Amino acid sequence: MEIPSSTSIPSKMKAWVYGEYGNVSDVLKLDSNVTVPQVKEDQVLIKVVAASINPVDAKRMLGMFKASDSPVPTVPGYDVAGVVVKVGSQVKRLKVGDEVYGDINEKALDHPKRFGSLAEYTAVEENLLALKPKNLSFDEAASLPLVIETAHEGLERTGFSAGKSILVLGGAGGVGTQIIQLAKHVFGASTVAATSSTSKLELLKSLGADLAIDYTKENFEDLPEKFDVVYDAVGQCDRAVKAVKEDGSVVTIVGPVTPPALIFVLTSNGSVLDKLKPYLESGKVKPVLDPKGPFPFSQTAEAFSYLETSRAVGKVVIYPIP
């Protein structure tokens, strides 16, 4: 793609914006007159090529995190893939022309950026970004940062390691598809079990699940086998604690929490993407994009409506961004 020079970067851009809290269909609007964000010393300006959407975007729009959110109007979007077009004075590693990707908000719920990734340009701290693996397209790369970093952090927090068994609740979702792959192909799990509806069982197996559990037909907590770790990506913590071994660990990303489970909110870090780059480049770990996508930038509101059905497989991607 053609890289704008610093003199040709426009002052205004197209972006999706909400100026008040509410349902996505009511508050999210396409605005062609949004100011391109200024770059701070430790940031780069990215010409966005692709972005992906996450449940946190819709929850934020509803005002669920109002107390710790940045003020509206807000451009949503955490995940980005694009090209560096300008660098701040303290940027050491990245340069103009680099193809990068990342989750642009270091603390997901603590004053996330007002200028997110659902725009033509976004400004991001260098340490939150990594160089895009060459074998991944921009839309594939945009699908990964938040979910693969969340999967990785949860596994680290439980002390997951080679030879341990894991049960993944919500195996076909954005985070779940990455937990399965990281547990099996990066951490060296002895057994990976995962839940999904009937139509997604084969996907789970293709990603590395040894046991694919149809939640419409059986209750995972009634299985005779218990697991070293249960990773709850859907909010079934009360059941998850019944499926773990006595000395095992339960981690969740969706409250409420049933002891002894722990819940965490992702801290974004581009070094995790760098660490996982060999697995992505070798194809051992793959992006999983919902087959209904990618959605064009003009249909971002429709993409959110689809995400809210909870029927998406993997990630819902917006591509191309003008």
mmCIF file of C-alpha atoms in Angstrom:
data_model
loop_
_atom_site.group_PDB
_atom_site.id
_atom_site.type_symbol
_atom_site.label_atom_id
_atom_site.label_comp_id
_atom_site.label_asym_id
_atom_site.label_seq_id
_atom_site.Cartn_x
_atom_site.Cartn_y
_atom_site.Cartn_z
ATOM 1 C CA MET A 1 0.000 0.000 0.000
ATOM 2 C CA GLU A 2 1.101 3.600 -0.556
ATOM 3 C CA ILE A 3 2.465 5.177 2.612
ATOM 4 C CA PRO A 4 1.492 8.822 3.181
ATOM 5 C CA SER A 5 4.454 11.102 3.827
ATOM 6 C CA SER A 6 4.305 13.233 6.974
ATOM 7 C CA THR A 7 3.284 16.181 4.811
ATOM 8 C CA SER A 8 0.397 14.227 3.216
ATOM 9 C CA ILE A 9 -1.139 12.880 6.427
ATOM 10 C CA PRO A 10 -4.549 14.577 6.508
ATOM 11 C CA SER A 11 -5.782 16.589 9.473
ATOM 12 C CA LYS A 12 -9.212 14.907 9.329
ATOM 13 C CA MET A 13 -10.251 11.269 8.875
ATOM 14 C CA LYS A 14 -13.203 8.906 8.717
ATOM 15 C CA ALA A 15 -13.960 7.118 11.959
ATOM 16 C CA TRP A 16 -16.798 5.381 13.785
ATOM 17 C CA VAL A 17 -17.746 7.470 16.813
ATOM 18 C CA TYR A 18 -20.209 7.406 19.689
ATOM 19 C CA GLY A 19 -20.981 10.598 21.586
ATOM 20 C CA GLU A 20 -23.201 9.059 24.254
ATOM 21 C CA TYR A 21 -23.634 5.673 25.899
ATOM 22 C CA GLY A 22 -26.217 3.202 24.614
ATOM 23 C CA ASN A 23 -26.834 0.284 22.292
ATOM 24 C CA VAL A 24 -24.433 0.118 19.342
ATOM 25 C CA SER A 25 -27.304 0.421 16.846
ATOM 26 C CA ASP A 26 -28.410 3.676 18.482
ATOM 27 C CA VAL A 27 -25.170 5.488 19.254
ATOM 28 C CA LEU A 28 -22.441 4.401 16.794
ATOM 29 C CA LYS A 29 -22.140 6.735 13.776
ATOM 30 C CA LEU A 30 -19.706 7.100 10.865
ATOM 31 C CA ASP A 31 -18.088 10.555 10.948
ATOM 32 C CA SER A 32 -15.952 11.857 8.064
ATOM 33 C CA ASN A 33 -14.632 14.866 9.968
ATOM 34 C CA VAL A 34 -12.735 13.406 12.940
ATOM 35 C CA THR A 35 -9.380 14.979 13.840
ATOM 36 C CA VAL A 36 -6.403 12.687 13.220
ATOM 37 C CA PRO A 37 -4.832 12.032 16.657
ATOM 38 C CA GLN A 38 -1.563 13.704 17.613
ATOM 39 C CA VAL A 39 1.433 11.452 18.211
ATOM 40 C CA LYS A 40 3.054 11.564 21.662
ATOM 41 C CA GLU A 41 6.806 11.011 22.120
ATOM 42 C CA ASP A 42 6.464 7.267 22.744
ATOM 43 C CA GLN A 43 3.820 6.660 20.083
ATOM 44 C CA VAL A 44 3.567 5.947 16.365
ATOM 45 C CA LEU A 45 0.759 6.969 14.040
ATOM 46 C CA ILE A 46 -0.687 3.996 12.179
ATOM 47 C CA LYS A 47 -2.554 4.089 8.891
ATOM 48 C CA VAL A 48 -5.128 1.464 9.796
ATOM 49 C CA VAL A 49 -5.606 -1.330 7.251
ATOM 50 C CA ALA A 50 -7.735 -3.708 9.347
ATOM 51 C CA ALA A 51 -9.286 -3.860 12.801
ATOM 52 C CA SER A 52 -11.305 -6.393 14.746
ATOM 53 C CA ILE A 53 -14.090 -5.928 17.264
ATOM 54 C CA ASN A 54 -14.503 -7.437 20.705
ATOM 55 C CA PRO A 55 -17.313 -7.741 23.263
ATOM 56 C CA VAL A 56 -15.479 -5.156 25.391
ATOM 57 C CA ASP A 57 -16.169 -2.521 22.696
ATOM 58 C CA ALA A 58 -19.930 -3.025 22.952
ATOM 59 C CA LYS A 59 -19.840 -3.153 26.772
ATOM 60 C CA ARG A 60 -17.867 0.069 26.819
ATOM 61 C CA MET A 61 -20.403 1.699 24.484
ATOM 62 C CA LEU A 62 -23.184 0.687 26.880
ATOM 63 C CA GLY A 63 -21.416 2.635 29.628
ATOM 64 C CA MET A 64 -20.586 -0.444 31.715
ATOM 65 C CA PHE A 65 -17.113 0.955 32.507
ATOM 66 C CA LYS A 66 -18.121 4.615 32.717
ATOM 67 C CA ALA A 67 -16.352 5.193 36.046
ATOM 68 C CA SER A 68 -12.907 4.339 34.612
ATOM 69 C CA ASP A 69 -13.511 5.142 30.925
ATOM 70 C CA SER A 70 -12.178 8.075 28.943
ATOM 71 C CA PRO A 71 -14.759 10.771 28.184
ATOM 72 C CA VAL A 72 -16.953 10.586 25.081
ATOM 73 C CA PRO A 73 -16.949 11.191 22.126
ATOM 74 C CA THR A 74 -15.032 7.972 21.535
ATOM 75 C CA VAL A 75 -13.741 6.026 18.529
ATOM 76 C CA PRO A 76 -14.017 2.347 19.610
ATOM 77 C CA GLY A 77 -11.655 -0.474 18.705
ATOM 78 C CA TYR A 78 -8.799 -2.246 20.494
ATOM 79 C CA ASP A 79 -7.245 -4.447 17.796
ATOM 80 C CA VAL A 80 -5.320 -2.908 14.905
ATOM 81 C CA ALA A 81 -3.145 -3.921 11.972
ATOM 82 C CA GLY A 82 -1.626 -1.309 9.703
ATOM 83 C CA VAL A 83 1.411 0.665 8.564
ATOM 84 C CA VAL A 84 3.470 3.144 10.581
ATOM 85 C CA VAL A 85 3.296 6.595 8.942
ATOM 86 C CA LYS A 86 4.820 8.779 11.686
ATOM 87 C CA VAL A 87 6.966 8.148 14.787
ATOM 88 C CA GLY A 88 7.348 10.062 18.041
ATOM 89 C CA SER A 89 10.722 11.408 19.173
ATOM 90 C CA GLN A 90 11.296 8.634 21.743
ATOM 91 C CA VAL A 91 10.416 5.713 19.441
ATOM 92 C CA LYS A 92 13.424 3.388 19.123
ATOM 93 C CA ARG A 93 12.288 0.181 17.448
ATOM 94 C CA LEU A 94 9.678 1.032 14.844
ATOM 95 C CA LYS A 95 10.055 3.160 11.721
ATOM 96 C CA VAL A 96 7.877 4.639 9.006
ATOM 97 C CA GLY A 97 6.760 1.872 6.644
ATOM 98 C CA ASP A 98 6.739 -0.937 9.219
ATOM 99 C CA GLU A 99 3.718 -3.247 9.098
ATOM 100 C CA VAL A 100 2.536 -3.627 12.691
ATOM 101 C CA TYR A 101 -0.269 -4.995 14.822
ATOM 102 C CA GLY A 102 -1.360 -4.863 18.433
ATOM 103 C CA ASP A 103 -3.981 -4.161 21.078
ATOM 104 C CA ILE A 104 -3.809 -0.365 21.413
ATOM 105 C CA ASN A 105 -5.014 -0.131 25.052
ATOM 106 C CA GLU A 106 -2.493 -1.201 27.678
ATOM 107 C CA LYS A 107 -5.166 -1.360 30.398
ATOM 108 C CA ALA A 108 -8.383 -2.585 28.824
ATOM 109 C CA LEU A 109 -10.769 -0.846 31.237
ATOM 110 C CA ASP A 110 -8.603 1.893 32.787
ATOM 111 C CA HIS A 111 -9.025 5.011 30.623
ATOM 112 C CA PRO A 112 -8.752 3.259 27.249
ATOM 113 C CA LYS A 113 -8.016 5.554 24.319
ATOM 114 C CA ARG A 114 -10.625 7.948 22.936
ATOM 115 C CA PHE A 115 -9.177 7.339 19.456
ATOM 116 C CA GLY A 116 -9.485 3.587 18.885
ATOM 117 C CA SER A 117 -8.767 1.457 15.829
ATOM 118 C CA LEU A 118 -12.091 1.828 13.951
ATOM 119 C CA ALA A 119 -10.693 4.793 12.073
ATOM 120 C CA GLU A 120 -8.341 5.606 9.213
ATOM 121 C CA TYR A 121 -5.540 6.485 11.651
ATOM 122 C CA THR A 122 -4.746 5.727 15.275
ATOM 123 C CA ALA A 123 -1.850 6.651 17.603
ATOM 124 C CA VAL A 124 -0.342 3.850 19.691
ATOM 125 C CA GLU A 125 2.542 3.438 22.144
ATOM 126 C CA GLU A 126 5.438 1.578 20.565
ATOM 127 C CA ASN A 127 5.584 -1.019 23.373
ATOM 128 C CA LEU A 128 2.035 -2.231 22.604
ATOM 129 C CA LEU A 129 2.911 -3.115 18.996
ATOM 130 C CA ALA A 130 4.801 -5.864 17.205
ATOM 131 C CA LEU A 131 5.889 -6.334 13.615
ATOM 132 C CA LYS A 132 3.231 -8.242 11.671
ATOM 133 C CA PRO A 133 4.243 -11.817 10.847
ATOM 134 C CA LYS A 134 4.957 -11.835 7.114
ATOM 135 C CA ASN A 135 2.759 -14.865 6.460
ATOM 136 C CA LEU A 136 -0.346 -13.163 7.897
ATOM 137 C CA SER A 137 -2.577 -10.787 5.959
ATOM 138 C CA PHE A 138 -3.604 -7.547 7.646
ATOM 139 C CA ASP A 139 -7.088 -8.880 8.400
ATOM 140 C CA GLU A 140 -5.626 -12.067 9.930
ATOM 141 C CA ALA A 141 -3.206 -10.033 12.043
ATOM 142 C CA ALA A 142 -5.956 -7.669 13.216
ATOM 143 C CA SER A 143 -7.923 -10.638 14.561
ATOM 144 C CA LEU A 144 -5.228 -11.673 17.015
ATOM 145 C CA PRO A 145 -3.844 -9.189 19.554
ATOM 146 C CA LEU A 146 -6.490 -8.903 22.276
ATOM 147 C CA VAL A 147 -7.551 -12.560 22.161
ATOM 148 C CA ILE A 148 -4.126 -14.168 21.861
ATOM 149 C CA GLU A 149 -2.698 -11.924 24.610
ATOM 150 C CA THR A 150 -5.712 -12.706 26.835
ATOM 151 C CA ALA A 151 -5.318 -16.450 26.197
ATOM 152 C CA HIS A 152 -1.609 -16.252 26.984
ATOM 153 C CA GLU A 153 -1.978 -14.157 30.154
ATOM 154 C CA GLY A 154 -4.639 -16.482 31.574
ATOM 155 C CA LEU A 155 -2.465 -19.548 30.986
ATOM 156 C CA GLU A 156 0.523 -17.812 32.594
ATOM 157 C CA ARG A 157 -1.537 -16.786 35.629
ATOM 158 C CA THR A 158 -2.531 -20.405 36.302
ATOM 159 C CA GLY A 159 1.074 -21.566 36.019
ATOM 160 C CA PHE A 160 0.102 -23.772 33.075
ATOM 161 C CA SER A 161 2.949 -25.946 31.808
ATOM 162 C CA ALA A 162 3.798 -29.004 29.735
ATOM 163 C CA GLY A 163 2.011 -32.187 30.723
ATOM 164 C CA LYS A 164 -0.988 -30.502 32.355
ATOM 165 C CA SER A 165 -4.614 -30.912 31.265
ATOM 166 C CA ILE A 166 -7.007 -28.043 30.517
ATOM 167 C CA LEU A 167 -10.707 -27.529 29.871
ATOM 168 C CA VAL A 168 -11.626 -24.478 27.783
ATOM 169 C CA LEU A 169 -15.170 -23.132 28.151
ATOM 170 C CA GLY A 170 -16.211 -21.358 24.964
ATOM 171 C CA GLY A 171 -13.672 -22.999 22.700
ATOM 172 C CA ALA A 172 -15.009 -21.588 19.425
ATOM 173 C CA GLY A 173 -14.950 -17.931 20.451
ATOM 174 C CA GLY A 174 -12.217 -15.378 19.860
ATOM 175 C CA VAL A 175 -10.308 -16.105 23.075
ATOM 176 C CA GLY A 176 -11.212 -19.799 23.194
ATOM 177 C CA THR A 177 -9.780 -20.626 19.772
ATOM 178 C CA GLN A 178 -6.455 -19.171 20.896
ATOM 179 C CA ILE A 179 -6.427 -20.846 24.345
ATOM 180 C CA ILE A 180 -6.789 -24.259 22.683
ATOM 181 C CA GLN A 181 -3.893 -23.604 20.311
ATOM 182 C CA LEU A 182 -1.547 -22.031 22.865
ATOM 183 C CA ALA A 183 -2.237 -24.723 25.463
ATOM 184 C CA LYS A 184 -1.540 -27.504 22.963
ATOM 185 C CA HIS A 185 1.162 -26.119 20.675
ATOM 186 C CA VAL A 186 3.015 -23.586 22.858
ATOM 187 C CA PHE A 187 2.609 -24.773 26.470
ATOM 188 C CA GLY A 188 2.566 -28.522 25.684
ATOM 189 C CA ALA A 189 -0.713 -29.607 27.303
ATOM 190 C CA SER A 190 -1.230 -33.325 27.816
ATOM 191 C CA THR A 191 -4.980 -33.027 27.203
ATOM 192 C CA VAL A 192 -7.041 -30.150 25.851
ATOM 193 C CA ALA A 193 -10.819 -30.374 26.216
ATOM 194 C CA ALA A 194 -13.130 -27.604 25.014
ATOM 195 C CA THR A 195 -16.849 -26.847 24.811
ATOM 196 C CA SER A 196 -18.903 -25.562 21.894
ATOM 197 C CA SER A 197 -22.221 -26.094 20.141
ATOM 198 C CA THR A 198 -22.632 -29.077 17.807
ATOM 199 C CA SER A 199 -21.663 -27.325 14.572
ATOM 200 C CA LYS A 200 -18.300 -26.125 15.924
ATOM 201 C CA LEU A 201 -16.924 -29.389 17.355
ATOM 202 C CA GLU A 202 -14.805 -30.149 14.281
ATOM 203 C CA LEU A 203 -13.224 -26.689 14.490
ATOM 204 C CA LEU A 204 -12.147 -27.379 18.075
ATOM 205 C CA LYS A 205 -10.501 -30.653 17.009
ATOM 206 C CA SER A 206 -8.744 -28.963 14.088
ATOM 207 C CA LEU A 207 -7.205 -26.440 16.502
ATOM 208 C CA GLY A 208 -5.804 -29.136 18.774
ATOM 209 C CA ALA A 209 -8.603 -30.151 21.154
ATOM 210 C CA ASP A 210 -8.350 -33.820 22.154
ATOM 211 C CA LEU A 211 -11.895 -33.779 23.524
ATOM 212 C CA ALA A 212 -14.618 -31.617 21.952
ATOM 213 C CA ILE A 213 -17.643 -31.361 24.248
ATOM 214 C CA ASP A 214 -21.078 -30.483 22.855
ATOM 215 C CA TYR A 215 -22.587 -28.265 25.559
ATOM 216 C CA THR A 216 -26.065 -28.748 24.083
ATOM 217 C CA LYS A 217 -25.853 -32.478 24.880
ATOM 218 C CA GLU A 218 -23.671 -32.938 27.943
ATOM 219 C CA ASN A 219 -22.603 -31.098 31.078
ATOM 220 C CA PHE A 220 -18.843 -30.763 31.270
ATOM 221 C CA GLU A 221 -18.908 -30.728 35.103
ATOM 222 C CA ASP A 222 -20.369 -34.260 35.060
ATOM 223 C CA LEU A 223 -17.360 -35.724 33.213
ATOM 224 C CA PRO A 224 -15.488 -38.319 35.296
ATOM 225 C CA GLU A 225 -12.200 -36.648 34.349
ATOM 226 C CA LYS A 226 -11.182 -33.472 36.207
ATOM 227 C CA PHE A 227 -8.643 -30.982 34.872
ATOM 228 C CA ASP A 228 -5.508 -29.239 36.121
ATOM 229 C CA VAL A 229 -6.816 -25.944 34.713
ATOM 230 C CA VAL A 230 -10.238 -24.732 33.619
ATOM 231 C CA TYR A 231 -10.192 -21.550 31.540
ATOM 232 C CA ASP A 232 -13.645 -19.954 31.423
ATOM 233 C CA ALA A 233 -14.049 -17.600 28.458
ATOM 234 C CA VAL A 234 -17.855 -17.376 28.623
ATOM 235 C CA GLY A 235 -18.928 -16.688 32.214
ATOM 236 C CA GLN A 236 -19.700 -20.143 33.649
ATOM 237 C CA CYS A 237 -17.428 -19.872 36.663
ATOM 238 C CA ASP A 238 -19.908 -21.514 39.047
ATOM 239 C CA ARG A 239 -19.770 -24.663 36.914
ATOM 240 C CA ALA A 240 -16.077 -24.381 36.055
ATOM 241 C CA VAL A 241 -15.002 -24.864 39.684
ATOM 242 C CA LYS A 242 -16.753 -28.275 39.671
ATOM 243 C CA ALA A 243 -14.588 -29.526 36.785
ATOM 244 C CA VAL A 244 -11.151 -28.762 38.231
ATOM 245 C CA LYS A 245 -8.879 -31.073 40.239
ATOM 246 C CA GLU A 246 -8.553 -30.372 43.953
ATOM 247 C CA ASP A 247 -5.165 -28.706 43.542
ATOM 248 C CA GLY A 248 -6.003 -27.210 40.132
ATOM 249 C CA SER A 249 -6.717 -23.652 38.982
ATOM 250 C CA VAL A 250 -9.719 -21.908 37.443
ATOM 251 C CA VAL A 251 -9.287 -18.634 35.562
ATOM 252 C CA THR A 252 -12.065 -16.544 34.040
ATOM 253 C CA ILE A 253 -12.370 -13.346 32.009
ATOM 254 C CA VAL A 254 -16.124 -12.938 32.584
ATOM 255 C CA GLY A 255 -17.621 -12.339 36.056
ATOM 256 C CA PRO A 256 -19.117 -13.114 38.488
ATOM 257 C CA VAL A 257 -16.353 -15.129 40.126
ATOM 258 C CA THR A 258 -16.845 -18.279 42.200
ATOM 259 C CA PRO A 259 -13.935 -19.021 44.586
ATOM 260 C CA PRO A 260 -11.286 -20.324 44.220
ATOM 261 C CA ALA A 261 -11.328 -19.014 40.645
ATOM 262 C CA LEU A 262 -9.412 -15.879 39.715
ATOM 263 C CA ILE A 263 -10.518 -13.207 37.239
ATOM 264 C CA PHE A 264 -8.223 -10.829 35.393
ATOM 265 C CA VAL A 265 -8.356 -7.988 32.890
ATOM 266 C CA LEU A 266 -5.723 -8.075 30.147
ATOM 267 C CA THR A 267 -2.642 -5.877 30.319
ATOM 268 C CA SER A 268 -1.652 -5.434 26.666
ATOM 269 C CA ASN A 269 2.009 -5.895 25.736
ATOM 270 C CA GLY A 270 3.549 -6.153 22.283
ATOM 271 C CA SER A 271 6.341 -8.382 23.629
ATOM 272 C CA VAL A 272 3.821 -11.245 23.946
ATOM 273 C CA LEU A 273 3.135 -10.964 20.210
ATOM 274 C CA ASP A 274 6.895 -11.011 19.553
ATOM 275 C CA LYS A 275 7.263 -14.107 21.751
ATOM 276 C CA LEU A 276 4.491 -15.926 19.856
ATOM 277 C CA LYS A 277 5.697 -14.838 16.398
ATOM 278 C CA PRO A 278 7.583 -18.105 15.647
ATOM 279 C CA TYR A 279 4.412 -20.133 16.320
ATOM 280 C CA LEU A 280 2.362 -17.834 14.067
ATOM 281 C CA GLU A 281 4.963 -17.882 11.291
ATOM 282 C CA SER A 282 5.250 -21.679 11.410
ATOM 283 C CA GLY A 283 1.461 -22.054 11.286
ATOM 284 C CA LYS A 284 1.340 -23.955 14.593
ATOM 285 C CA VAL A 285 -0.914 -21.181 15.914
ATOM 286 C CA LYS A 286 -3.409 -19.679 13.472
ATOM 287 C CA PRO A 287 -5.819 -16.769 13.416
ATOM 288 C CA VAL A 288 -9.475 -17.846 13.328
ATOM 289 C CA LEU A 289 -11.754 -15.436 11.444
ATOM 290 C CA ASP A 290 -15.505 -15.711 11.383
ATOM 291 C CA PRO A 291 -16.648 -16.844 7.895
ATOM 292 C CA LYS A 292 -19.255 -14.053 7.667
ATOM 293 C CA GLY A 293 -16.427 -11.524 7.569
ATOM 294 C CA PRO A 294 -14.452 -9.571 6.942
ATOM 295 C CA PHE A 295 -17.025 -6.779 7.107
ATOM 296 C CA PRO A 296 -16.264 -3.637 5.083
ATOM 297 C CA PHE A 297 -15.602 -0.476 7.110
ATOM 298 C CA SER A 298 -18.982 0.945 6.046
ATOM 299 C CA GLN A 299 -20.731 -2.038 7.710
ATOM 300 C CA THR A 300 -19.041 -1.774 11.129
ATOM 301 C CA ALA A 301 -22.394 -1.265 12.885
ATOM 302 C CA GLU A 302 -23.720 -4.454 11.252
ATOM 303 C CA ALA A 303 -20.559 -6.286 12.367
ATOM 304 C CA PHE A 304 -21.306 -5.302 15.975
ATOM 305 C CA SER A 305 -24.902 -6.498 15.624
ATOM 306 C CA TYR A 306 -23.592 -9.859 14.434
ATOM 307 C CA LEU A 307 -21.039 -10.070 17.269
ATOM 308 C CA GLU A 308 -23.816 -9.481 19.784
ATOM 309 C CA THR A 309 -25.675 -12.609 18.588
ATOM 310 C CA SER A 310 -22.876 -14.643 20.296
ATOM 311 C CA ARG A 311 -22.823 -16.920 17.238
ATOM 312 C CA ALA A 312 -19.503 -15.715 15.844
ATOM 313 C CA VAL A 313 -16.688 -18.227 15.361
ATOM 314 C CA GLY A 314 -13.265 -16.812 16.191
ATOM 315 C CA LYS A 315 -13.007 -13.105 15.427
ATOM 316 C CA VAL A 316 -15.148 -10.568 13.541
ATOM 317 C CA VAL A 317 -12.839 -8.417 11.418
ATOM 318 C CA ILE A 318 -13.304 -5.030 9.724
ATOM 319 C CA TYR A 319 -11.334 -4.867 6.461
ATOM 320 C CA PRO A 320 -10.351 -2.952 4.433
ATOM 321 C CA ILE A 321 -10.311 0.366 6.233
ATOM 322 C CA PRO A 322 -10.131 3.233 3.685
#
